[in-house]
Short mmCIF file of C-alpha atoms in Angstrom, two decimals:
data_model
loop_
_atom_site.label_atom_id
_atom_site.label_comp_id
_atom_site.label_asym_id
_atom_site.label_seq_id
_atom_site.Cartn_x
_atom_site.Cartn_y
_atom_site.Cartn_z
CA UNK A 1 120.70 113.25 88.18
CA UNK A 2 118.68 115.13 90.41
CA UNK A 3 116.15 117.54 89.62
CA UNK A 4 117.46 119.89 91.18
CA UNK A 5 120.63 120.37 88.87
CA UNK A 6 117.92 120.19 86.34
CA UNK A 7 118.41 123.55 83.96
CA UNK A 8 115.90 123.26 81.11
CA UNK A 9 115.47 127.07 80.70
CA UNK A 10 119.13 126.18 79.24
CA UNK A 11 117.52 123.51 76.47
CA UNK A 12 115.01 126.66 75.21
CA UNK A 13 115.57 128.10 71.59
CA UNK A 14 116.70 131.66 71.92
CA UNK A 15 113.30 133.27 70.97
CA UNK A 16 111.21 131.31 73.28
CA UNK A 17 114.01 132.28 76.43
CA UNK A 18 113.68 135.76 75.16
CA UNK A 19 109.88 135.48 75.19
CA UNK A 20 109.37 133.83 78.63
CA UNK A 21 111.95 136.94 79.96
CA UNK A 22 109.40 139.24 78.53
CA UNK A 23 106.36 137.32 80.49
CA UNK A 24 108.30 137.61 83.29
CA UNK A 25 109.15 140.85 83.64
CA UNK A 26 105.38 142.06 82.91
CA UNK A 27 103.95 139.82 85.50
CA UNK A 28 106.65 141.73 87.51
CA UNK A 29 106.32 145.27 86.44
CA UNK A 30 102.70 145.58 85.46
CA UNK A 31 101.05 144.31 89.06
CA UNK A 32 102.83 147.26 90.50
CA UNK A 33 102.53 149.78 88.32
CA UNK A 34 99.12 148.71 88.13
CA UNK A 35 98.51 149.24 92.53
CA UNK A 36 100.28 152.52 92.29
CA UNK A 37 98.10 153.74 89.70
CA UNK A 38 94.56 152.48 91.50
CA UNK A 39 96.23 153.94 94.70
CA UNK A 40 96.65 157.28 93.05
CA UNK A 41 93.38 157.77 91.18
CA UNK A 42 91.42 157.08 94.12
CA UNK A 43 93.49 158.60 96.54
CA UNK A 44 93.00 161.94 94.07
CA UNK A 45 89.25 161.24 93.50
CA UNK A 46 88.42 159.83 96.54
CA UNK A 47 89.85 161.48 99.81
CA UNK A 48 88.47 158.96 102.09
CA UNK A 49 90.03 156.32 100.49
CA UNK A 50 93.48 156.81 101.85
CA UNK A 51 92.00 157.99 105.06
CA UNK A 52 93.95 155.79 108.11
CA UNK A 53 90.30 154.33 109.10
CA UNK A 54 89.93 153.13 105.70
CA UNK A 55 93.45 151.49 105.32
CA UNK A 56 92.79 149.59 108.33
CA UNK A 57 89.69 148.13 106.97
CA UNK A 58 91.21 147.45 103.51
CA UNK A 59 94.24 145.49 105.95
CA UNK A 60 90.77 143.38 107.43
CA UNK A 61 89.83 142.90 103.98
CA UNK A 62 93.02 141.72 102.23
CA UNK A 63 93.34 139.43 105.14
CA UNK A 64 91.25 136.51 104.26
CA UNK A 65 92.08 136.64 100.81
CA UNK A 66 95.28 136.42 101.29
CA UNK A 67 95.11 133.24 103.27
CA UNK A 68 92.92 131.59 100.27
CA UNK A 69 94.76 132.83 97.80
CA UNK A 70 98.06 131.97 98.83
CA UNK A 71 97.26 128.06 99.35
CA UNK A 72 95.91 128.38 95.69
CA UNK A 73 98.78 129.56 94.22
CA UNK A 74 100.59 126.39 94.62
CA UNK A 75 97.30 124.65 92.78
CA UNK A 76 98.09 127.34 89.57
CA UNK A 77 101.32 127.33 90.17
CA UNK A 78 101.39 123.34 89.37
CA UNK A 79 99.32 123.63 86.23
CA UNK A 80 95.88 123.11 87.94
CA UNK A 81 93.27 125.17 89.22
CA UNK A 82 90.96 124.99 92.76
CA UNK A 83 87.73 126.30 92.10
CA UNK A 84 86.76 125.31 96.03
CA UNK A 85 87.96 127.53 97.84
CA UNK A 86 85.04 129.44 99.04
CA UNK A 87 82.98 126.73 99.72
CA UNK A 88 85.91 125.49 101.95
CA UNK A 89 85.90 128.62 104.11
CA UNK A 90 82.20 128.58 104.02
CA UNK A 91 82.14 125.47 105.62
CA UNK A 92 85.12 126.46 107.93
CA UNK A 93 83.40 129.57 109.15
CA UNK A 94 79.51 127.15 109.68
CA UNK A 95 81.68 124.63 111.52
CA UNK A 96 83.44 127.19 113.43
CA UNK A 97 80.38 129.25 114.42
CA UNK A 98 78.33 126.01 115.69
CA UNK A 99 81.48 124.71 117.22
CA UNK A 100 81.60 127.94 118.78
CA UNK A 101 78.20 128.53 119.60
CA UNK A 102 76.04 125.72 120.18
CA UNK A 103 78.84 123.41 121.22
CA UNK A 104 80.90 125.99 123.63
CA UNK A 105 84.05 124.77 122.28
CA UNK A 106 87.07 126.61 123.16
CA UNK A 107 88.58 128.73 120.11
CA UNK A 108 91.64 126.52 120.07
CA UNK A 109 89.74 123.44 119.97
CA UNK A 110 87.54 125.35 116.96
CA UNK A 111 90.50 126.42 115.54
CA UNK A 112 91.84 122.63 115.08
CA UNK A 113 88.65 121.30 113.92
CA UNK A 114 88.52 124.02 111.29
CA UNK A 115 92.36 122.52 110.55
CA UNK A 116 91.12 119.08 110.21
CA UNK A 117 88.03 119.78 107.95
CA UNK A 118 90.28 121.57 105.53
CA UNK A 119 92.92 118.44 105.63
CA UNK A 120 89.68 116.57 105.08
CA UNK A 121 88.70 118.63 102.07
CA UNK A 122 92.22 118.98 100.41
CA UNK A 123 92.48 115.01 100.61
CA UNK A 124 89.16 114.85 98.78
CA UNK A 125 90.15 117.21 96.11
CA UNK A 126 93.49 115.56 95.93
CA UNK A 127 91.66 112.22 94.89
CA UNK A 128 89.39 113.50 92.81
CA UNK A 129 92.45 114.87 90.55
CA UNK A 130 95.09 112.35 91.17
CA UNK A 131 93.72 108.76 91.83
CA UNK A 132 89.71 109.39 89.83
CA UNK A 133 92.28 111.40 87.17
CA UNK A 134 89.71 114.11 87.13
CA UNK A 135 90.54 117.55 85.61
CA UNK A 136 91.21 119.70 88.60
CA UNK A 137 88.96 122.62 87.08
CA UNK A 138 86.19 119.36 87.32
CA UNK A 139 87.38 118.34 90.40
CA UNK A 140 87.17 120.87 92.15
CA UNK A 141 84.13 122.86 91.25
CA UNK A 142 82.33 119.12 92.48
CA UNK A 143 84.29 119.01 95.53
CA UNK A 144 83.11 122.60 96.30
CA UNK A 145 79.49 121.85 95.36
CA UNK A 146 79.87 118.77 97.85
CA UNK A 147 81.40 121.19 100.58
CA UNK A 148 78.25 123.73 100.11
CA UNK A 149 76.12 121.05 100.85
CA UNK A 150 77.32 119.94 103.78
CA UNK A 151 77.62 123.51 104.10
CA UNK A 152 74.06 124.59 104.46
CA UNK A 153 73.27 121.44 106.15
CA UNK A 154 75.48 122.38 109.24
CA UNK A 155 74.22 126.06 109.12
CA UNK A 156 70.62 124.69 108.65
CA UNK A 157 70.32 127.08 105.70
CA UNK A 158 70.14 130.09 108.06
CA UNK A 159 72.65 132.68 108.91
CA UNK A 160 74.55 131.93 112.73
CA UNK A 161 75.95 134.51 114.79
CA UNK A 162 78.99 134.28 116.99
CA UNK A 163 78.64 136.69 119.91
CA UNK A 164 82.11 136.95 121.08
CA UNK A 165 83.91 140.17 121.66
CA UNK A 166 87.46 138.09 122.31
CA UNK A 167 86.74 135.83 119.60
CA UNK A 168 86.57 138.93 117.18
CA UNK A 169 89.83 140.23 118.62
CA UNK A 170 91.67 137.49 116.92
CA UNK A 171 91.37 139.22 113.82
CA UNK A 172 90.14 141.87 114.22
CA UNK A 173 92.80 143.43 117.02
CA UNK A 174 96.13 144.52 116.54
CA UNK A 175 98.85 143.10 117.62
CA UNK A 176 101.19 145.92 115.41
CA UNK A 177 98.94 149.50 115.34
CA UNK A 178 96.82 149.25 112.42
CA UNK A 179 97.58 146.25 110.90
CA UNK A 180 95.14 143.89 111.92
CA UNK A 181 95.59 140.69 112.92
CA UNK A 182 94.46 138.87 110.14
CA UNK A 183 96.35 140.48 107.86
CA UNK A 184 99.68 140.37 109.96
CA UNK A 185 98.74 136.02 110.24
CA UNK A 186 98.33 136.90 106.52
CA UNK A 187 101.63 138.56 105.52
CA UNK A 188 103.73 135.66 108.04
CA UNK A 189 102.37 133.37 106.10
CA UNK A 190 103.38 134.92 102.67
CA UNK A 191 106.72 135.16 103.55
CA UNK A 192 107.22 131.50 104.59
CA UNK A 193 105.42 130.46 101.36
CA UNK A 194 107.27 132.96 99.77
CA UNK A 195 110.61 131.38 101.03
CA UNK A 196 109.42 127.80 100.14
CA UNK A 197 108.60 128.66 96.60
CA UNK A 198 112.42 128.81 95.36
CA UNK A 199 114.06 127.46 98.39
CA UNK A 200 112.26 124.28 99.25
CA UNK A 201 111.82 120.58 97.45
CA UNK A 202 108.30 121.21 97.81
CA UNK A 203 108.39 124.49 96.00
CA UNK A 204 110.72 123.29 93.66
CA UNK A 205 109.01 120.67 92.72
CA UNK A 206 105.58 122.39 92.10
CA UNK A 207 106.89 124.61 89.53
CA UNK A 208 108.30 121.46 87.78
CA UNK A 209 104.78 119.48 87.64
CA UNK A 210 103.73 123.31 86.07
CA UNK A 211 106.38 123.69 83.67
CA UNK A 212 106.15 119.93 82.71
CA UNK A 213 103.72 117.37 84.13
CA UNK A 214 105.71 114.18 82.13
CA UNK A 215 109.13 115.95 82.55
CA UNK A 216 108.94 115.89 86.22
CA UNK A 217 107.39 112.20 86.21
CA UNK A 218 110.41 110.99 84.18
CA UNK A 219 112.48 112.94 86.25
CA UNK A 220 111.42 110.75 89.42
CA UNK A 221 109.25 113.36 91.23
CA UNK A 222 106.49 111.77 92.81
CA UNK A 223 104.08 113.63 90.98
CA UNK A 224 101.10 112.52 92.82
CA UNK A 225 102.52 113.02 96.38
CA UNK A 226 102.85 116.41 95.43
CA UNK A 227 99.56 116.99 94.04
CA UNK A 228 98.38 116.46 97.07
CA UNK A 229 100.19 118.29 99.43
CA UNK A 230 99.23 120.98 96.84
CA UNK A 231 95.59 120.54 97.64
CA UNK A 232 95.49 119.78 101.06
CA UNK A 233 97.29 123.32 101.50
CA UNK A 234 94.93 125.43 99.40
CA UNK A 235 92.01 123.62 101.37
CA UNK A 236 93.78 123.55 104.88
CA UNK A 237 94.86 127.47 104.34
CA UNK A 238 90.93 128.31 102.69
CA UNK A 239 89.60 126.78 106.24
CA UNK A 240 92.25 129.05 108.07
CA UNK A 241 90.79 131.70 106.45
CA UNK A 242 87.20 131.10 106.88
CA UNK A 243 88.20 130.62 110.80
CA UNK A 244 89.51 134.24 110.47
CA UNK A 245 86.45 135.58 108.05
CA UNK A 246 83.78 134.25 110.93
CA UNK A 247 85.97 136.02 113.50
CA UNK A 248 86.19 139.58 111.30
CA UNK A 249 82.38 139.35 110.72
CA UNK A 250 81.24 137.36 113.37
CA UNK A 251 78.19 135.21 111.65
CA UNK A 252 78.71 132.91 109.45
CA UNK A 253 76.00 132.93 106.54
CA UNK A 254 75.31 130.48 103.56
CA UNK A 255 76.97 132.44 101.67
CA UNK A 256 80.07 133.82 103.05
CA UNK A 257 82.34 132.25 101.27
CA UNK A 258 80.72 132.82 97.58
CA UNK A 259 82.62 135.71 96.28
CA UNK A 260 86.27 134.34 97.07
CA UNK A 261 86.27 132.02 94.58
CA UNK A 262 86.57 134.99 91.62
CA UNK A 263 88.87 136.74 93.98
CA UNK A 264 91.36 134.36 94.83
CA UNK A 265 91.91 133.43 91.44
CA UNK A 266 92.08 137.01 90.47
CA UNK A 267 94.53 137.73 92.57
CA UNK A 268 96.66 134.63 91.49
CA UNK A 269 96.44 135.65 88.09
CA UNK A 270 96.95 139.56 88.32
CA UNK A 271 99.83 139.04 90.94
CA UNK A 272 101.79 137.29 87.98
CA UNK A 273 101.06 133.67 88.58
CA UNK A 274 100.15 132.12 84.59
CA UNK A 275 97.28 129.44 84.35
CA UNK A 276 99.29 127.35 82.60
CA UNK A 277 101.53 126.44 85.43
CA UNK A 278 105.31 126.81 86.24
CA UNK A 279 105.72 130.85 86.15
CA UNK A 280 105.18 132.52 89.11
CA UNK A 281 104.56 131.64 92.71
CA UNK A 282 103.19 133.07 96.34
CA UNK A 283 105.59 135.71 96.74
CA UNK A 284 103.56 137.24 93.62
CA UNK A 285 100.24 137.21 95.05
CA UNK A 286 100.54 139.83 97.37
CA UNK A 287 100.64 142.30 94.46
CA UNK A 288 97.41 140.70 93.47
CA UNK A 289 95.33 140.51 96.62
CA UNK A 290 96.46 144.18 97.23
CA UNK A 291 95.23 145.31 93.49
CA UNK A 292 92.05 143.06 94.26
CA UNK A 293 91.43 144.77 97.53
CA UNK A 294 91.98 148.44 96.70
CA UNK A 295 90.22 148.20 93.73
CA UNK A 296 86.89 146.23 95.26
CA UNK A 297 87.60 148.89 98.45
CA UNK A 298 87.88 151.98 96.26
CA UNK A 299 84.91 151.51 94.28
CA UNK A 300 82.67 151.05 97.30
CA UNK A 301 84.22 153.97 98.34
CA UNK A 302 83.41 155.57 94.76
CA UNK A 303 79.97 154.46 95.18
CA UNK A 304 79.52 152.04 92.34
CA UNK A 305 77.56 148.98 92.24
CA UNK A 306 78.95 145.82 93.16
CA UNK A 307 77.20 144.05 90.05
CA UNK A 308 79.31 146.22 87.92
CA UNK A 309 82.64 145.47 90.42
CA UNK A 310 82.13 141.69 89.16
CA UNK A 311 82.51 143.18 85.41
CA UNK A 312 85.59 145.29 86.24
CA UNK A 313 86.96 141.88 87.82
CA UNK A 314 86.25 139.89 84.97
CA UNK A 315 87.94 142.15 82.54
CA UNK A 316 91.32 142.52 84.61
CA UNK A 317 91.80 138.24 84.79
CA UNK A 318 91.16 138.23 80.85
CA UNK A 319 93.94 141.28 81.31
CA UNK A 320 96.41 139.66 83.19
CA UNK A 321 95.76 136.12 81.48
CA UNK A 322 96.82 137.79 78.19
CA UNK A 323 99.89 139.31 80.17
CA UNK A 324 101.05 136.46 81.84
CA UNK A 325 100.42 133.35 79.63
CA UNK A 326 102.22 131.59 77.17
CA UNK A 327 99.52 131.06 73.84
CA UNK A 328 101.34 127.98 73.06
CA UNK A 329 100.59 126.62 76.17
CA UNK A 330 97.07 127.88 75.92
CA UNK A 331 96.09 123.26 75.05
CA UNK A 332 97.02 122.89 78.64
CA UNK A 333 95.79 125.59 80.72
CA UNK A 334 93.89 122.81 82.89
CA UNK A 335 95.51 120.01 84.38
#
């Protein structure tokens, strides 16, 4: 038997099917209802906020986060957790910008190398977890300490500048009328994820290892393989988007890729993705990295400080952990 005419939501008592509809339709329902009313009370409160300049920045500022938090997902989605993300684009952006800059290397060229160091990375984080049999929430918050190293090596410990008005256009421009590029690469990318979620082996497969690590090894998935395709896409799509991040800012500082980390995984979380694995999935996070983004956008716009913006943040993932989770599967949050 295959695992795809697997049907274990059939093999559920009645009260826990009836409880894991209920999960599912507030990881649904609340994101949105959620975005529509952050879009409304600043949009009343804040006039500027809905203002088309402003819209097109918060499109430049979803962007990136998208890109890192979609390659995540798959990492949550699976049970696990990737806690490098930022230092990935970090290093990304510092490779970039000296490629770039001191090198002269053509953007494609950077754009490759950037590629290959976050193939590099995801293989790294992919044996830390599956062949050292680290805890991913372990592995990966070394792996990312290991990245910022190398990190502020490359960049010297000083802040590097790319001086490029085409090499800005790539994300910054706009291919559709104010959408910006990055975002657009963002939302293509979303929907092909999206699609592989429910309609791939890969996909599939993921939310089998998330639902049920020894299920899907008994089943004959090759657990480990996928692990690691896991990784190696939330690293390889973090480097994408710390390509993109040095091209919307155009420097690349030590610590540029620092606040993504609480980001990403709030918008995996508040999009309707659960911690514990096997309930949710990329087409999700969009709701997330859009709640993340206008909320971060409207309360620079409101004027408040950004110390307090990492409070509000922290509150909504303990909010949409209790939303989204299972509490009996609270033992094995982290894989």
């Amino acid at each position: 038997m295959s695992i795809d005419s697997l049907k274990p939501v059939e093999t559920l008592p009645c009260w826990r099917l009836q409880n894991l509809l209920r999960r599912e339709q507030r990881a649904i329902v609340l994101p949105i209802a959620a975005l529509i009313v952050l879009v409304l009370w600043f949009g009343i409160n804040q006039p500027a906020f809905i203002s088309p300049l402003n819209l097109v920045v918060m499109g430049a500022q979803a962007g990136p986060l998208l890109l890192l938090s979609l390659g995540a997902t798959f990492v949550v989605l699976m049970g696990g957790i990737d806690l490098s993300v930022g230092a990935v684009a970090g290093l990304s952006s510092a490779l970039s910008a000296v490629l770039l800059q001191q090198f002269g290397l053509s953007f494609g060229l950077t754009f490759l190398a950037a590629l290959m160091a976050g193939v590099v990375a995801g293989l790294i984080n992919a044996s830390f977890s599956t062949l050292m049999r680290l805890p991913s929430f372990i592995a990966t918050l070394a792996s990312g300490s290991i990245f910022t190293g190398v990190m502020l090596h490359v960049l010297n410990g000083s802040a590097l500048s790319v001086d490029n008005d085409d090499f800005s256009l790539l994300a910054n421009g706009q291919l559709i009328p104010n959408v910006p590029n990055v975002l657009l690469l963002g939302l293509v990318l979303w929907l092909l994820l999206s699609f592989s979620t429910s309609h791939t082996r890969f996909g599939r497969y993921i939310v089998a290892i998330g639902a049920g690590e020894r299920i899907a090894l008994l089943s004959g998935i090759p657990v480990r393989r996928f692990k690691t395709y896991a990784f190696v896409l939330s690293a390889t799509l973090a480097a994408v988007g710390g390509f993109f991040l040095l091209s919307r800012l155009g420097s690349a500082t030590p610590s540029i890729g620092e606040s993504y980390v609480l980001d990403s995984v709030a918008a995996i979380v508040v999009g309707g993705t659960a911690l514990s694995g096997g309930v949710g999935g990329a087409a999700r996070t969009l709701s997330g990295v859009a709640m993340i983004t206008i909320l971060s956008n409207g309360l620079n716009v409101s004027g408040v400080s950004p110390f307090t913006q990492e409070i509000v943040k922290g509150f909504i993932i303990v909010l949409a952990v209790l939303t989204t989770i299972d509490r009996q599967s609270l033992q094995n949050i982290i894989k």
